[in-house]
Tab-separated table of C-alpha atoms in Angstrom:
chain	number	residue	atom	x	y	z
A	1	UNK	CA	0.174	0.220	-0.013
A	2	UNK	CA	2.558	2.630	1.125
A	3	UNK	CA	4.136	2.230	-2.928
A	4	UNK	CA	0.667	3.222	-4.386
A	5	UNK	CA	1.788	6.689	-4.749
A	6	UNK	CA	5.271	5.895	-6.572
A	7	UNK	CA	2.496	3.714	-9.185
A	8	UNK	CA	0.284	6.201	-9.593
A	9	UNK	CA	2.651	8.627	-10.070
A	10	UNK	CA	3.977	6.563	-13.301
A	11	UNK	CA	1.032	7.772	-15.479
A	12	UNK	CA	1.061	11.207	-14.673
A	13	UNK	CA	3.043	11.629	-18.551
A	14	UNK	CA	0.208	10.050	-20.121
A	15	UNK	CA	-2.157	11.655	-18.050
A	16	UNK	CA	-0.488	15.262	-19.146
A	17	UNK	CA	-0.279	14.238	-22.695
A	18	UNK	CA	-3.684	13.183	-22.815
A	19	UNK	CA	-4.854	16.698	-20.706
A	20	UNK	CA	-3.038	18.950	-23.548
A	21	UNK	CA	-4.498	17.333	-26.024
A	22	UNK	CA	-7.953	17.657	-24.641
A	23	UNK	CA	-7.228	21.813	-23.403
A	24	UNK	CA	-5.732	21.823	-27.011
A	25	UNK	CA	-8.926	20.168	-28.884
A	26	UNK	CA	-11.385	22.114	-26.653
A	27	UNK	CA	-10.123	25.901	-26.414
A	28	UNK	CA	-8.541	25.578	-29.806
A	29	UNK	CA	-10.325	27.628	-32.465
A	30	UNK	CA	-8.529	26.670	-35.267
A	31	UNK	CA	-5.664	24.015	-36.247
A	32	UNK	CA	-2.971	26.688	-35.765
A	33	UNK	CA	-4.484	27.996	-32.534
A	34	UNK	CA	-5.362	23.894	-31.243
A	35	UNK	CA	-0.601	23.477	-32.057
A	36	UNK	CA	0.476	26.446	-30.277
A	37	UNK	CA	-1.886	25.516	-27.365
A	38	UNK	CA	-0.592	22.499	-27.331
A	39	UNK	CA	3.007	23.435	-27.875
A	40	UNK	CA	2.642	26.036	-24.784
A	41	UNK	CA	1.041	22.888	-22.955
A	42	UNK	CA	4.042	20.915	-22.546
A	43	UNK	CA	6.736	23.491	-22.796
A	44	UNK	CA	4.675	25.550	-19.595
A	45	UNK	CA	2.747	23.590	-17.657
A	46	UNK	CA	5.434	21.314	-16.126
A	47	UNK	CA	7.707	24.074	-15.124
A	48	UNK	CA	5.217	25.889	-14.140
A	49	UNK	CA	3.876	23.588	-11.928
A	50	UNK	CA	7.089	22.732	-10.597
A	51	UNK	CA	7.899	26.479	-9.244
A	52	UNK	CA	4.499	26.045	-7.410
A	53	UNK	CA	5.192	22.908	-6.045
A	54	UNK	CA	9.057	24.127	-4.875
A	55	UNK	CA	7.517	27.140	-3.290
A	56	UNK	CA	4.661	25.475	-1.287
A	57	UNK	CA	6.570	21.928	-0.276
A	58	UNK	CA	9.952	23.791	-0.434
A	59	UNK	CA	12.711	21.822	-2.067
A	60	UNK	CA	13.618	18.752	-1.560
A	61	UNK	CA	16.149	17.823	1.190
A	62	UNK	CA	19.982	17.051	0.093
A	63	UNK	CA	19.306	13.440	1.437
A	64	UNK	CA	16.008	12.361	1.716
A	65	UNK	CA	14.527	8.499	2.405
A	66	UNK	CA	11.998	7.081	0.340
A	67	UNK	CA	8.826	7.121	2.905
A	68	UNK	CA	10.018	11.095	3.434
A	69	UNK	CA	7.604	13.686	2.246
A	70	UNK	CA	10.510	15.155	0.405
A	71	UNK	CA	11.866	12.132	-1.175
A	72	UNK	CA	7.874	11.540	-2.690
A	73	UNK	CA	8.568	15.536	-3.757
A	74	UNK	CA	11.154	14.716	-5.484
A	75	UNK	CA	10.222	11.694	-6.919
A	76	UNK	CA	7.318	13.825	-8.635
A	77	UNK	CA	9.036	16.393	-9.781
A	78	UNK	CA	11.335	13.900	-11.709
A	79	UNK	CA	7.451	12.564	-13.199
A	80	UNK	CA	6.601	15.685	-14.399
A	81	UNK	CA	10.210	16.159	-16.281
A	82	UNK	CA	10.250	12.990	-17.583
A	83	UNK	CA	8.171	13.627	-20.953
A	84	UNK	CA	11.583	15.843	-21.447
A	85	UNK	CA	13.888	13.124	-20.751
A	86	UNK	CA	12.209	10.201	-22.462
A	87	UNK	CA	11.826	12.744	-25.858
A	88	UNK	CA	15.422	14.834	-25.947
A	89	UNK	CA	14.311	15.863	-29.705
A	90	UNK	CA	12.019	18.581	-27.381
A	91	UNK	CA	15.092	19.631	-25.415
A	92	UNK	CA	17.126	19.773	-28.825
A	93	UNK	CA	14.768	22.470	-30.461
A	94	UNK	CA	14.056	24.610	-27.674
A	95	UNK	CA	18.751	24.887	-28.219
A	96	UNK	CA	18.145	25.417	-31.803
A	97	UNK	CA	17.311	28.959	-30.502
A	98	UNK	CA	20.606	31.087	-28.397
A	99	UNK	CA	19.338	31.256	-24.855
A	100	UNK	CA	15.696	29.876	-25.179
A	101	UNK	CA	16.865	26.934	-22.993
A	102	UNK	CA	18.800	28.839	-20.531
A	103	UNK	CA	15.138	31.078	-20.039
A	104	UNK	CA	13.321	27.641	-20.078
A	105	UNK	CA	15.399	26.578	-17.499
A	106	UNK	CA	15.192	29.362	-14.958
A	107	UNK	CA	11.644	29.115	-15.622
A	108	UNK	CA	11.588	25.360	-13.819
A	109	UNK	CA	13.942	27.059	-10.849
A	110	UNK	CA	17.066	27.232	-11.686
A	111	UNK	CA	19.627	29.929	-12.660
A	112	UNK	CA	21.207	29.563	-15.639
A	113	UNK	CA	22.790	32.819	-17.107
A	114	UNK	CA	21.884	33.425	-21.620
A	115	UNK	CA	25.623	33.158	-22.601
A	116	UNK	CA	25.687	29.293	-21.879
A	117	UNK	CA	26.773	27.363	-24.847
A	118	UNK	CA	24.882	23.675	-25.208
A	119	UNK	CA	26.694	21.270	-27.108
A	120	UNK	CA	24.473	18.299	-28.496
A	121	UNK	CA	22.717	15.871	-26.465
A	122	UNK	CA	23.270	17.415	-23.080
A	123	UNK	CA	21.383	15.702	-20.504
A	124	UNK	CA	19.941	16.856	-17.793
A	125	UNK	CA	18.217	15.348	-15.174
A	126	UNK	CA	16.663	17.873	-12.631
A	127	UNK	CA	16.100	20.571	-14.209
A	128	UNK	CA	15.203	22.703	-11.399
A	129	UNK	CA	19.010	21.946	-9.093
A	130	UNK	CA	20.831	24.204	-11.407
A	131	UNK	CA	23.614	26.787	-11.461
A	132	UNK	CA	25.887	28.065	-14.009
A	133	UNK	CA	27.356	31.023	-15.012
A	134	UNK	CA	28.451	33.694	-17.203
A	135	UNK	CA	29.917	31.828	-20.757
A	136	UNK	CA	30.071	28.242	-19.066
A	137	UNK	CA	30.595	25.899	-22.538
A	138	UNK	CA	29.148	21.736	-21.715
A	139	UNK	CA	30.151	19.685	-23.933
A	140	UNK	CA	28.620	17.409	-26.562
A	141	UNK	CA	26.265	14.467	-24.643
A	142	UNK	CA	28.113	15.922	-20.768
A	143	UNK	CA	25.091	14.742	-18.391
A	144	UNK	CA	24.166	17.023	-15.152
A	145	UNK	CA	22.341	14.868	-12.948
A	146	UNK	CA	21.496	16.503	-9.545
A	147	UNK	CA	20.684	13.446	-8.122
A	148	UNK	CA	22.052	10.171	-7.103
A	149	UNK	CA	19.944	6.704	-5.373
A	150	UNK	CA	21.536	3.922	-3.464
A	151	UNK	CA	21.140	1.470	-1.494
A	152	UNK	CA	20.430	2.012	1.890
A	153	UNK	CA	20.232	-0.508	5.100
A	154	UNK	CA	17.475	1.478	6.936
A	155	UNK	CA	15.676	1.660	2.802
A	156	UNK	CA	15.640	0.240	-0.060
A	157	UNK	CA	16.440	3.504	-1.622
A	158	UNK	CA	18.580	6.443	-0.306
A	159	UNK	CA	18.270	10.126	-2.147
A	160	UNK	CA	21.361	12.161	-2.517
A	161	UNK	CA	19.986	15.712	-4.145
A	162	UNK	CA	22.369	18.546	-4.497
A	163	UNK	CA	22.559	21.874	-6.887
A	164	UNK	CA	24.773	21.401	-9.610
A	165	UNK	CA	27.216	24.917	-10.036
A	166	UNK	CA	29.053	25.644	-12.685
A	167	UNK	CA	31.352	28.822	-12.422
A	168	UNK	CA	32.148	31.236	-15.356
A	169	UNK	CA	33.721	30.315	-18.196
A	170	UNK	CA	33.752	26.414	-17.507
A	171	UNK	CA	34.133	24.128	-19.779
A	172	UNK	CA	33.021	20.708	-19.094
A	173	UNK	CA	34.495	18.060	-21.906
A	174	UNK	CA	32.581	15.328	-24.158
A	175	UNK	CA	30.745	12.775	-21.752
A	176	UNK	CA	31.396	13.784	-18.281
A	177	UNK	CA	29.041	13.270	-15.691
A	178	UNK	CA	28.574	15.990	-12.957
A	179	UNK	CA	26.705	14.495	-9.966
A	180	UNK	CA	24.762	15.835	-7.523
A	181	UNK	CA	26.514	19.058	-5.195
A	182	UNK	CA	29.755	19.763	-7.768
A	183	UNK	CA	30.865	23.180	-8.155
A	184	UNK	CA	33.127	22.992	-11.384
A	185	UNK	CA	35.394	26.449	-11.621
A	186	UNK	CA	37.076	27.664	-14.680
């Protein structure tokens, strides 16, 4: 019974997409309007909902256990981001316009300077746990993973969370993996 929350939250992405289709069809007067509504739904609702959750519940703690509210908050926020993790083309499209992806990450709750360069196929796991300063360069296929799950004696999983900080003019090489709480400086 205690895992029911985790099972139900796994359906969030599918329900989110179905709701977006419904909103687009119900309120779109034309095909153009329906497409714009659906694109807006996909790109704006998850980060705005994340911001509301972070304001109401606060950021998840640095080492929450599976039975804690903090862990459930992190898990829910992870599911809000899963559409972008599964369909990485959605983020790649934002990166085509310089600065647009950075603005979008700031909408999630990160602090990303507009002059950040993103190489192809960069992976961001927790879009609200980044602090990236001016002129940072993120190499091809690097991974910014603000969380790590490990086994624990007390619970099935122990979660470690931390903001990733990348200083001004720092360069992250291709395929580098940056973990929770890391600080990379020039």
